Short mmCIF file of C-alpha atoms and ligand atoms in Angstrom, two decimals:
data_model
loop_
_atom_site.label_atom_id
_atom_site.label_comp_id
_atom_site.label_asym_id
_atom_site.label_seq_id
_atom_site.Cartn_x
_atom_site.Cartn_y
_atom_site.Cartn_z
CA MET A 1 -40.65 -0.79 8.35
CA ARG A 2 -42.83 -3.74 6.96
CA ARG A 3 -44.63 -5.34 9.72
CA ALA A 4 -46.32 -8.66 10.34
CA LEU A 5 -49.04 -9.82 12.52
CA ALA A 6 -47.96 -12.62 14.48
CA LEU A 7 -50.33 -15.39 15.85
CA ASP A 8 -48.68 -18.23 18.15
CA ILE A 9 -51.34 -21.23 18.58
CA GLY A 10 -49.73 -23.15 21.98
CA ALA A 11 -51.14 -26.42 23.89
CA THR A 12 -51.95 -23.90 26.71
CA LYS A 13 -51.13 -20.24 25.34
CA LEU A 14 -52.49 -18.47 22.52
CA GLY A 15 -49.98 -15.51 21.78
CA VAL A 16 -50.09 -12.58 19.53
CA ALA A 17 -47.91 -9.74 18.77
CA VAL A 18 -46.53 -7.43 15.49
CA ILE A 19 -43.07 -8.16 14.40
CA GLY A 20 -41.19 -5.67 12.56
CA SER A 21 -38.15 -6.37 10.18
CA ASP A 22 -35.82 -6.01 13.23
CA GLY A 23 -37.15 -8.75 15.05
CA GLU A 24 -38.90 -6.68 17.68
CA ALA A 25 -42.02 -8.47 19.26
CA ARG A 26 -44.28 -5.66 19.66
CA GLY A 27 -47.80 -5.47 21.68
CA TRP A 28 -46.83 -9.53 22.76
CA ARG A 29 -50.09 -10.62 24.56
CA THR A 30 -51.21 -14.27 25.63
CA VAL A 31 -54.54 -15.86 26.71
CA PRO A 32 -55.25 -19.26 27.52
CA THR A 33 -55.76 -21.87 24.61
CA LEU A 34 -58.69 -23.47 26.37
CA ARG A 35 -58.21 -26.45 23.51
CA ASP A 36 -61.20 -28.44 24.40
CA GLU A 37 -63.39 -25.74 23.18
CA GLY A 38 -62.50 -26.82 19.71
CA PRO A 39 -61.00 -24.65 17.00
CA ILE A 40 -63.66 -22.55 15.85
CA ARG A 41 -63.98 -21.27 19.40
CA VAL A 42 -60.45 -21.00 20.13
CA VAL A 43 -59.75 -19.38 16.54
CA ALA A 44 -62.46 -17.14 17.21
CA ARG A 45 -60.68 -15.88 20.36
CA LEU A 46 -57.03 -15.76 19.07
CA PHE A 47 -58.31 -13.24 16.21
CA ASP A 48 -60.31 -11.26 18.73
CA LEU A 49 -56.61 -10.62 20.67
CA ALA A 50 -54.94 -9.70 17.51
CA ASP A 51 -57.68 -7.35 16.62
CA ALA A 52 -56.79 -5.67 20.09
CA VAL A 53 -53.22 -5.72 19.45
CA VAL A 54 -53.44 -4.49 15.79
CA GLU A 55 -55.58 -1.30 17.08
CA GLU A 56 -52.82 -0.81 19.50
CA GLN A 57 -49.57 -1.56 17.24
CA GLY A 58 -51.22 -0.08 14.02
CA PRO A 59 -51.51 -2.09 10.42
CA VAL A 60 -49.62 -4.70 9.38
CA ASP A 61 -48.67 -5.86 5.75
CA VAL A 62 -48.72 -9.76 6.27
CA VAL A 63 -49.76 -12.52 8.99
CA GLY A 64 -47.49 -15.47 10.15
CA VAL A 65 -48.90 -18.30 12.25
CA SER A 66 -46.81 -20.44 13.93
CA CYS A 67 -48.30 -23.71 15.44
CA GLY A 68 -46.92 -27.44 16.51
CA GLY A 69 -47.14 -29.94 13.69
CA PRO A 70 -48.15 -32.01 11.64
CA LEU A 71 -49.49 -29.50 9.25
CA ASP A 72 -49.30 -28.60 5.96
CA PRO A 73 -47.84 -25.02 5.53
CA ARG A 74 -48.30 -24.75 1.62
CA ALA A 75 -52.52 -25.23 1.99
CA GLY A 76 -52.05 -23.43 5.33
CA LEU A 77 -53.78 -26.29 6.95
CA LEU A 78 -53.34 -27.73 10.52
CA LEU A 79 -53.43 -31.89 10.46
CA GLY A 80 -54.53 -32.57 13.89
CA PRO A 81 -51.48 -31.01 15.85
CA LEU A 82 -50.32 -33.51 18.96
CA HIS A 83 -51.11 -30.69 20.78
CA LEU A 84 -54.33 -29.93 19.42
CA PRO A 85 -56.33 -33.13 19.19
CA GLY A 86 -59.02 -33.32 17.13
CA TRP A 87 -58.23 -29.98 14.97
CA ASP A 88 -57.98 -31.79 11.81
CA ARG A 89 -57.61 -30.06 8.38
CA VAL A 90 -58.37 -26.57 9.92
CA PRO A 91 -57.51 -23.65 7.19
CA ILE A 92 -55.31 -21.45 9.55
CA THR A 93 -54.17 -19.28 6.87
CA ASP A 94 -57.33 -18.93 4.84
CA LEU A 95 -59.01 -18.04 8.18
CA ALA A 96 -56.43 -15.42 8.62
CA ALA A 97 -56.09 -14.08 5.53
CA GLN A 98 -60.02 -13.30 5.35
CA ARG A 99 -60.36 -11.56 8.67
CA PHE A 100 -57.50 -9.30 8.49
CA GLY A 101 -57.16 -9.00 4.66
CA ARG A 102 -53.42 -9.58 4.19
CA SER A 103 -51.97 -13.01 2.80
CA ALA A 104 -50.98 -15.50 5.70
CA HIS A 105 -48.37 -17.95 5.91
CA LEU A 106 -47.82 -21.14 8.46
CA LEU A 107 -45.22 -22.42 10.01
CA ASN A 108 -44.07 -25.27 12.47
CA ASP A 109 -43.85 -23.67 16.09
CA ALA A 110 -40.18 -24.98 16.74
CA SER A 111 -39.14 -24.04 12.91
CA ALA A 112 -40.15 -20.53 14.00
CA GLY A 113 -38.09 -20.67 17.16
CA ALA A 114 -34.94 -22.00 15.35
CA TRP A 115 -35.49 -18.85 12.81
CA ALA A 116 -36.11 -16.31 15.17
CA GLU A 117 -33.24 -17.54 17.25
CA HIS A 118 -30.79 -17.54 13.83
CA ARG A 119 -32.36 -14.06 12.86
CA PHE A 120 -32.26 -12.17 15.94
CA GLY A 121 -31.22 -14.43 18.74
CA ALA A 122 -28.31 -16.83 20.39
CA ALA A 123 -27.66 -18.08 16.87
CA ARG A 124 -27.23 -14.33 15.31
CA GLY A 125 -24.45 -14.17 12.64
CA SER A 126 -24.15 -18.09 12.14
CA GLY A 127 -24.54 -19.73 8.91
CA SER A 128 -25.86 -22.98 10.17
CA SER A 129 -27.69 -23.62 13.73
CA VAL A 130 -29.70 -26.18 15.30
CA TYR A 131 -32.18 -25.17 18.07
CA LEU A 132 -33.50 -27.32 20.53
CA THR A 133 -36.81 -26.22 23.29
CA LEU A 134 -36.72 -28.26 26.01
CA SER A 135 -40.17 -27.81 27.86
CA SER A 136 -43.20 -30.28 28.52
CA GLY A 137 -42.10 -31.11 24.82
CA MET A 138 -39.18 -31.28 22.68
CA GLY A 139 -39.15 -29.37 19.69
CA GLY A 140 -36.58 -28.14 17.21
CA GLY A 141 -35.40 -26.63 14.03
CA ALA A 142 -32.58 -25.77 11.87
CA VAL A 143 -31.10 -23.52 9.83
CA VAL A 144 -28.80 -24.86 7.18
CA ASP A 145 -26.30 -22.39 5.05
CA GLY A 146 -28.80 -19.61 5.77
CA ARG A 147 -32.03 -21.47 4.98
CA LEU A 148 -34.94 -22.76 7.41
CA LEU A 149 -35.06 -26.89 7.01
CA THR A 150 -38.55 -27.19 6.19
CA GLY A 151 -38.45 -30.60 4.41
CA ALA A 152 -40.37 -31.84 1.56
CA SER A 153 -43.86 -30.98 2.99
CA GLY A 154 -42.89 -28.36 5.54
CA ASN A 155 -42.90 -31.40 8.36
CA GLY A 156 -38.83 -31.77 8.38
CA GLY A 157 -36.94 -30.82 11.81
CA GLU A 158 -38.69 -32.54 14.09
CA LEU A 159 -35.41 -32.90 16.08
CA GLY A 160 -37.20 -34.31 19.14
CA HIS A 161 -37.85 -37.14 17.56
CA VAL A 162 -34.51 -38.64 16.50
CA THR A 163 -34.05 -41.71 18.11
CA VAL A 164 -31.28 -41.89 20.76
CA ARG A 165 -31.88 -45.62 22.06
CA HIS A 166 -32.53 -48.20 19.68
CA GLY A 167 -35.96 -50.00 20.90
CA GLY A 168 -36.09 -47.99 24.01
CA ARG A 169 -38.80 -46.22 25.79
CA ARG A 170 -42.67 -45.42 23.97
CA CYS A 171 -42.52 -41.59 22.62
CA LEU A 172 -46.04 -39.90 22.50
CA CYS A 173 -45.50 -39.90 18.65
CA GLY A 174 -46.01 -43.76 18.68
CA ARG A 175 -42.16 -44.71 17.95
CA SER A 176 -39.65 -45.72 20.86
CA GLY A 177 -36.28 -44.43 21.44
CA CYS A 178 -36.99 -41.12 20.62
CA ALA A 179 -34.66 -38.19 22.23
CA GLU A 180 -38.17 -36.62 23.63
CA ALA A 181 -39.37 -40.10 25.47
CA TYR A 182 -36.35 -39.21 28.09
CA VAL A 183 -35.77 -35.00 27.94
CA ALA A 184 -39.28 -33.77 27.64
CA GLY A 185 -40.80 -32.40 31.14
CA THR A 186 -44.02 -34.28 30.90
CA ARG A 187 -42.18 -37.89 30.02
CA GLN A 188 -39.64 -37.34 32.86
CA ALA A 189 -42.48 -36.91 35.45
CA ALA A 190 -44.23 -39.78 33.99
CA ARG A 191 -41.31 -41.85 34.70
CA VAL A 192 -41.25 -41.04 38.17
CA ARG A 193 -45.25 -41.86 38.25
CA GLU A 194 -44.15 -45.47 36.76
CA ALA A 195 -41.05 -45.69 39.35
CA LEU A 196 -43.16 -44.91 42.66
CA ALA A 197 -46.29 -46.86 41.25
CA ALA A 198 -43.87 -50.24 40.93
CA GLY A 199 -42.73 -49.83 44.65
CA ARG A 200 -39.49 -47.70 44.50
CA THR A 201 -38.68 -45.29 47.63
CA SER A 202 -37.91 -41.91 46.76
CA ALA A 203 -37.77 -37.98 47.86
CA LEU A 204 -40.27 -37.67 44.55
CA THR A 205 -43.61 -38.02 45.23
CA ALA A 206 -45.89 -38.64 42.55
CA ASP A 207 -47.06 -35.24 41.40
CA ALA A 208 -43.00 -34.61 40.56
CA THR A 209 -42.37 -32.19 37.65
CA ALA A 210 -38.76 -32.06 36.04
CA GLU A 211 -37.74 -29.12 37.85
CA ASP A 212 -38.27 -31.40 40.92
CA VAL A 213 -36.15 -33.84 39.30
CA ALA A 214 -33.40 -31.66 38.42
CA ARG A 215 -33.03 -30.31 41.96
CA LEU A 216 -33.22 -33.82 43.50
CA ALA A 217 -30.97 -35.24 41.27
CA PRO A 218 -27.61 -34.58 43.59
CA VAL A 219 -29.30 -36.16 46.66
CA ASP A 220 -31.74 -38.83 45.18
CA ASP A 221 -31.63 -42.29 43.56
CA LEU A 222 -34.43 -41.96 41.22
CA ALA A 223 -34.13 -38.36 40.45
CA ARG A 224 -30.47 -38.85 39.67
CA GLU A 225 -31.67 -41.98 37.21
CA VAL A 226 -34.21 -39.51 35.28
CA TRP A 227 -32.18 -36.63 35.27
CA ASP A 228 -29.06 -38.79 34.09
CA ASP A 229 -30.84 -40.56 31.38
CA ALA A 230 -32.27 -37.10 29.96
CA VAL A 231 -29.01 -35.65 29.83
CA ASP A 232 -27.84 -38.29 28.25
CA ALA A 233 -30.39 -38.43 25.63
CA LEU A 234 -30.07 -34.80 24.92
CA ARG A 235 -26.42 -35.17 24.44
CA SER A 236 -26.83 -38.01 22.03
CA ALA A 237 -29.15 -36.08 19.73
CA VAL A 238 -27.24 -32.99 19.93
CA VAL A 239 -23.78 -34.91 18.88
CA SER A 240 -26.01 -36.31 16.14
CA LEU A 241 -27.13 -33.71 15.08
CA VAL A 242 -23.99 -31.80 14.84
CA ASN A 243 -22.25 -34.03 13.07
CA VAL A 244 -24.88 -34.36 10.38
CA LEU A 245 -25.51 -30.25 9.73
CA GLU A 246 -22.48 -28.72 11.24
CA PRO A 247 -23.68 -25.78 12.73
CA GLU A 248 -21.61 -22.96 14.27
CA THR A 249 -23.98 -22.95 17.12
CA VAL A 250 -26.51 -25.00 18.96
CA VAL A 251 -29.34 -23.05 20.77
CA LEU A 252 -31.33 -24.60 23.86
CA GLY A 253 -34.16 -23.01 24.95
CA GLY A 254 -37.21 -24.08 27.01
CA GLY A 255 -37.92 -24.04 30.86
CA LEU A 256 -35.68 -27.26 31.60
CA THR A 257 -32.82 -24.93 30.34
CA ARG A 258 -33.06 -23.10 33.47
CA ALA A 259 -31.33 -25.80 35.18
CA GLY A 260 -28.24 -23.85 33.14
CA ASP A 261 -25.01 -24.95 32.94
CA ARG A 262 -25.48 -28.43 35.07
CA LEU A 263 -27.65 -29.08 31.52
CA LEU A 264 -25.39 -27.33 28.90
CA ASP A 265 -22.29 -28.48 30.17
CA PRO A 266 -22.44 -31.96 29.79
CA VAL A 267 -23.51 -31.37 26.26
CA ARG A 268 -20.55 -29.01 25.49
CA HIS A 269 -18.84 -31.62 26.66
CA ALA A 270 -20.19 -34.87 25.04
CA VAL A 271 -19.82 -32.41 21.72
CA ALA A 272 -16.34 -31.46 22.57
CA GLN A 273 -15.66 -35.59 23.07
CA GLN A 274 -17.69 -37.03 20.21
CA ALA A 275 -18.24 -34.69 17.92
CA MET A 276 -16.17 -35.53 14.25
CA ALA A 277 -13.27 -33.12 15.24
CA PRO A 278 -13.43 -30.72 12.46
CA ILE A 279 -17.06 -29.67 13.84
CA ALA A 280 -16.29 -30.17 17.68
CA ARG A 281 -14.00 -27.00 17.27
CA ILE A 282 -16.53 -24.82 15.63
CA VAL A 283 -19.56 -25.31 17.59
CA ARG A 284 -20.85 -23.65 20.33
CA VAL A 285 -23.66 -24.93 22.65
CA VAL A 286 -25.72 -21.69 24.36
CA PRO A 287 -28.75 -20.89 25.89
CA ALA A 288 -31.57 -19.15 23.84
CA ALA A 289 -31.79 -15.32 23.92
CA LEU A 290 -35.22 -14.76 23.08
CA GLY A 291 -38.23 -14.60 25.53
CA PRO A 292 -41.81 -16.11 25.36
CA ALA A 293 -42.42 -14.73 22.26
CA VAL A 294 -39.64 -16.58 20.17
CA CYS A 295 -42.17 -18.35 17.96
CA ALA A 296 -44.30 -15.59 17.32
CA VAL A 297 -41.01 -13.62 16.27
CA GLY A 298 -39.88 -16.47 13.91
CA ALA A 299 -43.54 -16.50 12.26
CA GLY A 300 -43.60 -12.77 11.66
CA ALA A 301 -40.22 -12.60 10.19
CA TRP A 302 -40.83 -16.14 8.12
CA ALA A 303 -44.08 -14.22 6.45
CA LEU A 304 -42.34 -11.00 6.02
CA GLN A 305 -39.46 -12.91 4.00
CA GLN A 306 -42.01 -14.78 2.20
CA GLU A 307 -43.76 -11.84 0.77
CA GLU A 308 -40.26 -10.47 -0.30
CA THR A 309 -39.46 -13.33 -2.13
CA ALA A 310 -42.70 -14.04 -3.49
ZN1 ZN B 401 -41.47 -39.39 19.06
#
């Protein structure tokens, strides 16, 4: 079986695994990113971790790298990713190819998650699927008619930044009214802080997390407002994406989905009510099936496929 070394560069964690063509993540290991150390030291630690995993798991055929955008997958460059400020024009695939003596392929992390869930997870067997990861941020990716949506320059599929409220809240991307501005955990927490600073009384405190918001929504006015806006933004985004792409499966992953059916049911209901009629009968909204190595699995599987089709 052909195998890829998969490297995942996250905001808080670096992850490494060996991915087989069966989608299994072998030897999955993580270390803290410590992004303030800068690209040279962080990449050195990532590669050291990868050496340890390869030593344990045996040789690989290719390298796959997943990282948040913006990036240039064809040139293998990170272009100052939003979660890694200052990491501009880092030639990550050249560095990986030199270190491991194998060709390397770069993929946006949320696109990698979408590919992993499509090939091996909750959307397995679907022709088209949409994947949204709801955690500190909101990312996503889409597979259309069996092909991963990458866009003209490899930065397509930024599904967290679909506009759900024209002229709405400011998003970290610099635009306003993006779904992420309401759904992302860090954005929910920011809304709570703003409201408390403006004098609102609430059971929530200034260090409240999205998990606190979800827990207190049934009993606290401010928590209910933030939660309802998050659910509403998510529903709007999913309905629009479903109408555009006609997927059989919408996969929701990330820490916020720990709220379970309290989050999924309103989305299912909105799709049933508001999606175009033929689509609404087809689509399923389901929780993600793969664990924390999901982006590594996708990047590894993607790299293996690039080699096969090259
Ligand atoms: Zn945005």
